[in-house]
Structure formats: C-alpha cells, structure tokens
Amino acid sequence: MSGMAGKVVLVTGGARGQGAEEVRRLAARGAHAIVGDLRAEEAAALAGSVPGPGTAAAITLDVAAEDSWRQAAGEIQARFGRLDGLVNNAGVAAPGTVSGTSYETWRDVMRVNLDGVFLGLKHCCPLIADSGGGAVVNIGSGVALVGYHTAAYAASKWGVRSLTHSAALEFAHRGVRVNAVHPGLVETPMTASDTARFDAMVQATPWGRAADAGEIAEVVLFLLSDAAGFVTGADIPVDGGFASGGLAKRIAESTGVLPTPPA
C-alpha cells in the first residue's frame, strides 16, 4: 500500500482488538504507530512487540477527557514533531433499548463514543494540518447506517457519521481528509460467546459470515494512505452487505425468493 512508510499515526483504543490489529498492520507497512489507551501496560506491551519495518510507541489517553487529549497532542508534537493520521477507534458497547437504558449508561456511551471522537478531531486535525496534511478515520458501525434497537450505541455512532462530515468540510482546505469506516459483525471472542446473537447477525449478513479484524484494518489503512488522496467525507461500510439489505435478505429467504443457506 503506497504512502504509509514514515507516517506517524495515533490509534485510540489501540491496545486491544480492532485497534491492536490496526497498530500491527501500520507498523508492518513502515509507519510509526502510536497506541493511545488507558491500559498503559497493555499498550506498552503491544508497542514493544510489533513487527517492523515500522515502530510503535504507547501513550496514556482517556478519550473522554479533554485534558488527556491536550496532553497527548503535546506529547506527540514533542516526541515526533508531527502527526500524519488519527484512527478514532476507541469505543464501548451498550445493548439496551430506549426503555432499558439508564441515563448514566447513556452518558457513559456518549462520553467515549461521541465526545471521544469530537475531542480527537478538535485536538488532532490542526496538528495534522500543521504537519502538511493527512487523514483521520473514525470507526463507526453498521448500526449507524440502518435503524437499530441499541439506543445509546446506535445514537453515538450516528453522531460519529455527522462529525465525520462536519470535520471533512472544515479541514479540506488544510489538507486533512476525514472518513468513517462502519464495520458490521466482526468475529471476536466477545461476539462469538453470544451464540444466538452471533448466528442471527450472520443470517442477516448477505455475505454469510462475520469479518475478521484484519479485513476492517485493511480498509482503515487504505483511507490513511496516499492512495485514498481524493477520498474525504465518505461513509465506508465494511459489513458483508448488512446495511444494503440484511432485513431484505431474511425476508427473501423466508418467502422463497432466495435459497436458505445450508445449516
């Protein structure tokens, strides 16, 4: 993938899961990945184990706290002298409906999923612009492309879509591209442990399976790279067709229009 070598990229929530996969692949492409996470020991362990030819470093970052963002931006400027990319990956899930979600849970989700993205854009886009331009990738969700029952989580990810477009418009003249990736079902130990929900989501996915973290990470890296130099303000589903017609697929199968997948 062109144009990743030497780039300095911050990945929030980078110590585990999807974020860690992005960190590993950035380093493998020759980038300098910064693991931003509250789990300082895990972030440091990951940073010390990534493959070359790039490198990784760890910083402590609470995405829901503006002072933490100010400190992180200052530390990045002092240590690296520049920032070329940001992946707003940190997020939390909450399964509750409107009736079943407490206000405390609502605020907790919004602080991380929406405030965290806002603060990342606010404090990192100017730094990226001053470094000569670059790219931001916000991690949304397939539930931000359809109606969904998880009130707080879905609302937070719809908000990420709007912030993506606002920032893309604001920073285009300064050479900062801002896009959103919206993953569908991703196979992890956590998602696979809820067998009933996992199977239902697979059935609603036209491609007929879950993604693995690497498939999401490759799209993120493309959007960070020079190869995506004319892509900004875009919502990119990486969901096996879920947002394009997961419900329609199930209706078509139940009425015989489409064949039912084998068990």
mmCIF file of C-alpha atoms in Angstrom:
data_model
loop_
_atom_site.group_PDB
_atom_site.id
_atom_site.type_symbol
_atom_site.label_atom_id
_atom_site.label_comp_id
_atom_site.label_asym_id
_atom_site.label_seq_id
_atom_site.Cartn_x
_atom_site.Cartn_y
_atom_site.Cartn_z
ATOM 1 C CA MET A 1 0.000 0.000 0.000
ATOM 2 C CA SER A 2 1.538 3.293 -1.104
ATOM 3 C CA GLY A 3 2.435 6.172 1.128
ATOM 4 C CA MET A 4 2.426 4.672 4.642
ATOM 5 C CA ALA A 5 6.164 4.451 5.329
ATOM 6 C CA GLY A 6 7.297 7.012 7.860
ATOM 7 C CA LYS A 7 3.829 8.316 8.692
ATOM 8 C CA VAL A 8 3.015 8.969 12.358
ATOM 9 C CA VAL A 9 -0.464 7.657 13.188
ATOM 10 C CA LEU A 10 -2.327 7.665 16.510
ATOM 11 C CA VAL A 11 -4.776 4.802 17.136
ATOM 12 C CA THR A 12 -7.120 5.301 20.094
ATOM 13 C CA GLY A 13 -8.161 2.204 21.992
ATOM 14 C CA GLY A 14 -5.156 0.651 20.329
ATOM 15 C CA ALA A 15 -4.109 -1.829 22.995
ATOM 16 C CA ARG A 16 -6.678 -4.496 22.171
ATOM 17 C CA GLY A 17 -8.865 -5.976 19.470
ATOM 18 C CA GLN A 18 -9.511 -3.976 16.331
ATOM 19 C CA GLY A 19 -7.191 -1.161 17.387
ATOM 20 C CA ALA A 20 -4.303 -3.525 18.071
ATOM 21 C CA GLU A 21 -4.710 -5.077 14.626
ATOM 22 C CA GLU A 22 -4.524 -1.613 13.073
ATOM 23 C CA VAL A 23 -1.362 -0.854 15.060
ATOM 24 C CA ARG A 24 0.327 -4.077 13.936
ATOM 25 C CA ARG A 25 -0.520 -3.511 10.287
ATOM 26 C CA LEU A 26 0.574 0.123 10.366
ATOM 27 C CA ALA A 27 3.976 -0.906 11.718
ATOM 28 C CA ALA A 28 4.234 -3.684 9.145
ATOM 29 C CA ARG A 29 3.752 -1.036 6.417
ATOM 30 C CA GLY A 30 6.573 1.085 7.818
ATOM 31 C CA ALA A 31 4.503 3.618 9.756
ATOM 32 C CA HIS A 32 5.160 4.866 13.285
ATOM 33 C CA ALA A 33 2.038 3.793 15.197
ATOM 34 C CA ILE A 34 1.091 5.410 18.494
ATOM 35 C CA VAL A 35 -1.010 3.224 20.790
ATOM 36 C CA GLY A 36 -3.328 5.559 22.697
ATOM 37 C CA ASP A 37 -5.079 3.738 25.533
ATOM 38 C CA LEU A 38 -5.915 3.860 29.239
ATOM 39 C CA ARG A 39 -4.460 0.345 29.601
ATOM 40 C CA ALA A 40 -0.886 1.575 29.881
ATOM 41 C CA GLU A 41 0.767 -1.805 30.457
ATOM 42 C CA GLU A 42 -1.051 -3.494 27.568
ATOM 43 C CA ALA A 43 -0.325 -0.552 25.274
ATOM 44 C CA ALA A 44 3.368 -0.678 26.140
ATOM 45 C CA ALA A 45 3.497 -4.447 25.640
ATOM 46 C CA LEU A 46 1.923 -4.151 22.202
ATOM 47 C CA ALA A 47 4.216 -1.291 21.218
ATOM 48 C CA GLY A 48 7.216 -3.411 22.131
ATOM 49 C CA SER A 49 6.097 -6.407 20.099
ATOM 50 C CA VAL A 50 5.025 -5.012 16.724
ATOM 51 C CA PRO A 51 6.755 -6.236 13.563
ATOM 52 C CA GLY A 52 8.988 -3.939 11.540
ATOM 53 C CA PRO A 53 9.914 -2.170 9.459
ATOM 54 C CA GLY A 54 7.894 0.489 11.290
ATOM 55 C CA THR A 55 7.735 1.152 15.005
ATOM 56 C CA ALA A 56 5.172 1.712 17.746
ATOM 57 C CA ALA A 57 5.030 3.765 20.924
ATOM 58 C CA ALA A 58 2.476 3.941 23.714
ATOM 59 C CA ILE A 59 0.835 6.952 25.341
ATOM 60 C CA THR A 60 -1.792 7.054 28.062
ATOM 61 C CA LEU A 61 -5.014 8.506 26.664
ATOM 62 C CA ASP A 62 -8.511 8.848 28.096
ATOM 63 C CA VAL A 63 -10.554 9.765 25.031
ATOM 64 C CA ALA A 64 -13.411 11.145 27.150
ATOM 65 C CA ALA A 65 -11.206 13.729 28.909
ATOM 66 C CA GLU A 66 -10.149 16.892 27.093
ATOM 67 C CA ASP A 67 -7.107 17.435 29.307
ATOM 68 C CA SER A 68 -5.890 13.974 28.297
ATOM 69 C CA TRP A 69 -6.203 14.907 24.626
ATOM 70 C CA ARG A 70 -4.299 18.157 25.191
ATOM 71 C CA GLN A 71 -1.513 16.246 26.909
ATOM 72 C CA ALA A 72 -1.425 13.575 24.190
ATOM 73 C CA ALA A 73 -1.229 16.135 21.382
ATOM 74 C CA GLY A 74 1.603 17.929 23.162
ATOM 75 C CA GLU A 75 3.466 14.680 23.774
ATOM 76 C CA ILE A 76 3.130 13.627 20.132
ATOM 77 C CA GLN A 77 4.408 17.012 18.967
ATOM 78 C CA ALA A 78 7.351 16.835 21.372
ATOM 79 C CA ARG A 79 8.325 13.216 20.599
ATOM 80 C CA PHE A 80 7.637 13.006 16.876
ATOM 81 C CA GLY A 81 7.352 16.596 15.671
ATOM 82 C CA ARG A 82 4.337 15.750 13.550
ATOM 83 C CA LEU A 83 1.119 13.759 13.212
ATOM 84 C CA ASP A 84 0.010 12.364 9.858
ATOM 85 C CA GLY A 85 -3.020 10.309 10.825
ATOM 86 C CA LEU A 86 -5.575 9.539 13.515
ATOM 87 C CA VAL A 87 -7.800 6.495 13.937
ATOM 88 C CA ASN A 88 -10.649 7.232 16.344
ATOM 89 C CA ASN A 89 -11.107 3.583 17.254
ATOM 90 C CA ALA A 90 -11.896 3.634 20.994
ATOM 91 C CA GLY A 91 -15.482 2.744 21.815
ATOM 92 C CA VAL A 92 -17.826 0.994 24.202
ATOM 93 C CA ALA A 93 -20.987 -1.002 23.569
ATOM 94 C CA ALA A 94 -24.329 -0.980 25.371
ATOM 95 C CA PRO A 95 -27.156 -3.335 24.359
ATOM 96 C CA GLY A 96 -30.102 -1.509 25.927
ATOM 97 C CA THR A 97 -33.184 -0.146 24.211
ATOM 98 C CA VAL A 98 -34.554 3.347 24.918
ATOM 99 C CA SER A 99 -36.684 1.991 27.769
ATOM 100 C CA GLY A 100 -33.913 -0.236 29.058
ATOM 101 C CA THR A 101 -31.054 2.277 29.099
ATOM 102 C CA SER A 102 -30.310 4.337 32.191
ATOM 103 C CA TYR A 103 -29.249 7.946 31.799
ATOM 104 C CA GLU A 104 -25.907 7.053 33.399
ATOM 105 C CA THR A 105 -25.298 4.382 30.751
ATOM 106 C CA TRP A 106 -26.377 6.795 28.015
ATOM 107 C CA ARG A 107 -23.860 9.390 29.176
ATOM 108 C CA ASP A 108 -21.075 6.812 29.597
ATOM 109 C CA VAL A 109 -21.526 5.656 26.000
ATOM 110 C CA MET A 110 -21.702 9.193 24.626
ATOM 111 C CA ARG A 111 -18.594 10.293 26.521
ATOM 112 C CA VAL A 112 -16.457 7.607 24.909
ATOM 113 C CA ASN A 113 -18.063 7.030 21.520
ATOM 114 C CA LEU A 114 -19.065 10.574 20.585
ATOM 115 C CA ASP A 115 -17.230 13.007 22.861
ATOM 116 C CA GLY A 116 -14.051 10.996 22.297
ATOM 117 C CA VAL A 117 -14.304 11.375 18.522
ATOM 118 C CA PHE A 118 -15.141 15.083 18.805
ATOM 119 C CA LEU A 119 -12.144 15.716 21.059
ATOM 120 C CA GLY A 120 -9.860 13.710 18.797
ATOM 121 C CA LEU A 121 -10.905 15.755 15.791
ATOM 122 C CA LYS A 122 -10.627 19.025 17.716
ATOM 123 C CA HIS A 123 -7.120 18.428 19.016
ATOM 124 C CA CYS A 124 -5.554 16.331 16.242
ATOM 125 C CA CYS A 125 -6.861 17.797 12.988
ATOM 126 C CA PRO A 126 -4.968 21.080 13.495
ATOM 127 C CA LEU A 127 -1.799 19.126 14.327
ATOM 128 C CA ILE A 128 -2.214 17.000 11.195
ATOM 129 C CA ALA A 129 -2.807 20.143 9.132
ATOM 130 C CA ASP A 130 0.315 21.796 10.551
ATOM 131 C CA SER A 131 2.263 18.637 9.631
ATOM 132 C CA GLY A 132 1.419 19.104 5.966
ATOM 133 C CA GLY A 133 -1.911 17.294 5.852
ATOM 134 C CA GLY A 134 -3.032 13.720 6.315
ATOM 135 C CA ALA A 135 -6.070 11.683 7.225
ATOM 136 C CA VAL A 136 -8.475 10.760 10.008
ATOM 137 C CA VAL A 137 -10.513 7.567 10.092
ATOM 138 C CA ASN A 138 -13.419 7.445 12.528
ATOM 139 C CA ILE A 139 -14.659 3.968 13.409
ATOM 140 C CA GLY A 140 -18.440 3.988 13.252
ATOM 141 C CA SER A 141 -20.674 0.945 12.976
ATOM 142 C CA GLY A 142 -23.076 -0.733 10.626
ATOM 143 C CA VAL A 143 -25.838 0.272 13.044
ATOM 144 C CA ALA A 144 -25.208 3.892 12.009
ATOM 145 C CA LEU A 145 -26.452 3.023 8.518
ATOM 146 C CA VAL A 146 -29.769 1.395 9.486
ATOM 147 C CA GLY A 147 -32.362 1.595 12.236
ATOM 148 C CA TYR A 148 -31.276 -0.432 15.261
ATOM 149 C CA HIS A 149 -32.565 -1.141 18.751
ATOM 150 C CA THR A 150 -29.438 -0.333 20.800
ATOM 151 C CA ALA A 151 -30.388 3.218 21.727
ATOM 152 C CA ALA A 152 -27.195 4.710 23.158
ATOM 153 C CA TYR A 153 -24.727 2.805 20.984
ATOM 154 C CA ALA A 154 -26.618 3.423 17.740
ATOM 155 C CA ALA A 155 -27.158 7.110 18.509
ATOM 156 C CA SER A 156 -23.477 7.584 19.315
ATOM 157 C CA LYS A 157 -22.422 6.010 16.030
ATOM 158 C CA TRP A 158 -24.930 8.056 14.023
ATOM 159 C CA GLY A 159 -23.299 11.063 15.688
ATOM 160 C CA VAL A 160 -19.890 9.870 14.508
ATOM 161 C CA ARG A 161 -21.203 9.974 10.934
ATOM 162 C CA SER A 162 -22.263 13.598 11.332
ATOM 163 C CA LEU A 163 -18.981 14.636 12.949
ATOM 164 C CA THR A 164 -17.099 12.951 10.117
ATOM 165 C CA HIS A 165 -18.884 15.063 7.532
ATOM 166 C CA SER A 166 -18.511 18.273 9.567
ATOM 167 C CA ALA A 167 -14.770 17.784 10.007
ATOM 168 C CA ALA A 168 -14.272 16.765 6.369
ATOM 169 C CA LEU A 169 -15.796 20.072 5.281
ATOM 170 C CA GLU A 170 -13.902 22.152 7.831
ATOM 171 C CA PHE A 171 -10.426 20.757 7.247
ATOM 172 C CA ALA A 172 -10.433 20.045 3.499
ATOM 173 C CA HIS A 173 -8.733 23.350 2.713
ATOM 174 C CA ARG A 174 -5.956 22.416 5.149
ATOM 175 C CA GLY A 175 -5.249 19.054 3.552
ATOM 176 C CA VAL A 176 -6.878 16.820 6.164
ATOM 177 C CA ARG A 177 -9.148 14.071 4.872
ATOM 178 C CA VAL A 178 -11.780 12.695 7.275
ATOM 179 C CA ASN A 179 -13.691 9.470 6.603
ATOM 180 C CA ALA A 180 -15.677 6.900 8.558
ATOM 181 C CA VAL A 181 -15.494 3.109 8.405
ATOM 182 C CA HIS A 182 -18.620 1.264 9.516
ATOM 183 C CA PRO A 183 -17.892 -2.373 10.447
ATOM 184 C CA GLY A 184 -20.611 -4.969 10.564
ATOM 185 C CA LEU A 185 -20.289 -8.129 12.627
ATOM 186 C CA VAL A 186 -16.640 -8.803 13.481
ATOM 187 C CA GLU A 187 -15.660 -12.185 14.894
ATOM 188 C CA THR A 188 -14.021 -11.786 18.284
ATOM 189 C CA PRO A 189 -14.097 -13.929 21.437
ATOM 190 C CA MET A 190 -16.681 -11.499 22.858
ATOM 191 C CA THR A 191 -19.078 -11.564 19.891
ATOM 192 C CA ALA A 192 -18.723 -15.307 19.346
ATOM 193 C CA SER A 193 -19.563 -16.018 23.003
ATOM 194 C CA ASP A 194 -23.153 -14.821 22.459
ATOM 195 C CA THR A 195 -24.040 -17.657 20.103
ATOM 196 C CA ALA A 196 -27.682 -16.752 19.497
ATOM 197 C CA ARG A 197 -26.970 -13.127 18.621
ATOM 198 C CA PHE A 198 -23.894 -14.045 16.578
ATOM 199 C CA ASP A 199 -25.855 -16.569 14.499
ATOM 200 C CA ALA A 200 -28.706 -14.098 13.963
ATOM 201 C CA MET A 201 -26.282 -11.436 12.743
ATOM 202 C CA VAL A 202 -24.620 -13.883 10.363
ATOM 203 C CA GLN A 203 -28.040 -14.782 8.957
ATOM 204 C CA ALA A 204 -28.726 -11.076 8.382
ATOM 205 C CA THR A 205 -25.410 -10.589 6.562
ATOM 206 C CA PRO A 206 -25.689 -11.263 2.812
ATOM 207 C CA TRP A 207 -22.053 -12.411 2.667
ATOM 208 C CA GLY A 208 -22.972 -15.108 5.171
ATOM 209 C CA ARG A 209 -20.190 -14.713 7.733
ATOM 210 C CA ALA A 210 -18.547 -12.309 10.152
ATOM 211 C CA ALA A 211 -15.493 -10.233 9.294
ATOM 212 C CA ASP A 212 -12.145 -10.680 10.952
ATOM 213 C CA ALA A 213 -10.284 -7.700 12.377
ATOM 214 C CA GLY A 214 -7.768 -7.709 9.552
ATOM 215 C CA GLU A 215 -10.442 -7.067 6.937
ATOM 216 C CA ILE A 216 -11.517 -3.914 8.763
ATOM 217 C CA ALA A 217 -7.926 -2.806 9.338
ATOM 218 C CA GLU A 218 -7.038 -3.026 5.647
ATOM 219 C CA VAL A 219 -9.798 -0.554 4.746
ATOM 220 C CA VAL A 220 -8.636 1.774 7.526
ATOM 221 C CA LEU A 221 -5.061 1.646 6.222
ATOM 222 C CA PHE A 222 -6.216 2.375 2.681
ATOM 223 C CA LEU A 223 -8.039 5.501 3.863
ATOM 224 C CA LEU A 224 -4.939 6.635 5.763
ATOM 225 C CA SER A 225 -2.700 6.093 2.749
ATOM 226 C CA ASP A 226 -1.848 8.374 -0.148
ATOM 227 C CA ALA A 227 -3.798 6.011 -2.407
ATOM 228 C CA ALA A 228 -7.007 7.496 -0.942
ATOM 229 C CA GLY A 229 -5.904 11.065 -1.605
ATOM 230 C CA PHE A 230 -9.238 12.136 -3.146
ATOM 231 C CA VAL A 231 -11.480 10.383 -0.597
ATOM 232 C CA THR A 232 -12.966 12.530 2.166
ATOM 233 C CA GLY A 233 -16.324 12.839 3.889
ATOM 234 C CA ALA A 234 -17.143 9.238 2.991
ATOM 235 C CA ASP A 235 -19.036 6.574 4.930
ATOM 236 C CA ILE A 236 -17.498 3.198 4.074
ATOM 237 C CA PRO A 237 -19.457 0.098 5.152
ATOM 238 C CA VAL A 238 -17.327 -2.987 5.765
ATOM 239 C CA ASP A 239 -20.216 -5.226 6.679
ATOM 240 C CA GLY A 240 -20.677 -8.011 4.154
ATOM 241 C CA GLY A 241 -23.738 -6.232 2.756
ATOM 242 C CA PHE A 242 -25.610 -5.921 6.076
ATOM 243 C CA ALA A 243 -26.590 -2.265 5.642
ATOM 244 C CA SER A 244 -27.502 -2.815 1.998
ATOM 245 C CA GLY A 245 -30.204 -5.340 2.757
ATOM 246 C CA GLY A 246 -29.793 -7.620 5.723
ATOM 247 C CA LEU A 247 -33.504 -7.468 6.533
ATOM 248 C CA ALA A 248 -34.433 -7.841 2.876
ATOM 249 C CA LYS A 249 -32.228 -10.929 2.663
ATOM 250 C CA ARG A 250 -34.034 -12.597 5.560
ATOM 251 C CA ILE A 251 -37.465 -11.736 4.122
ATOM 252 C CA ALA A 252 -36.458 -13.061 0.704
ATOM 253 C CA GLU A 253 -35.216 -16.318 2.229
ATOM 254 C CA SER A 254 -38.327 -16.788 4.361
ATOM 255 C CA THR A 255 -40.595 -16.268 1.319
ATOM 256 C CA GLY A 256 -38.579 -18.477 -1.036
ATOM 257 C CA VAL A 257 -37.276 -15.688 -3.261
ATOM 258 C CA LEU A 258 -33.724 -16.560 -2.214
ATOM 259 C CA PRO A 259 -32.490 -20.000 -1.181
ATOM 260 C CA THR A 260 -31.962 -20.585 2.520
ATOM 261 C CA PRO A 261 -28.257 -21.046 3.329
ATOM 262 C CA PRO A 262 -27.306 -24.554 4.450
ATOM 263 C CA ALA A 263 -27.053 -25.068 8.198
#
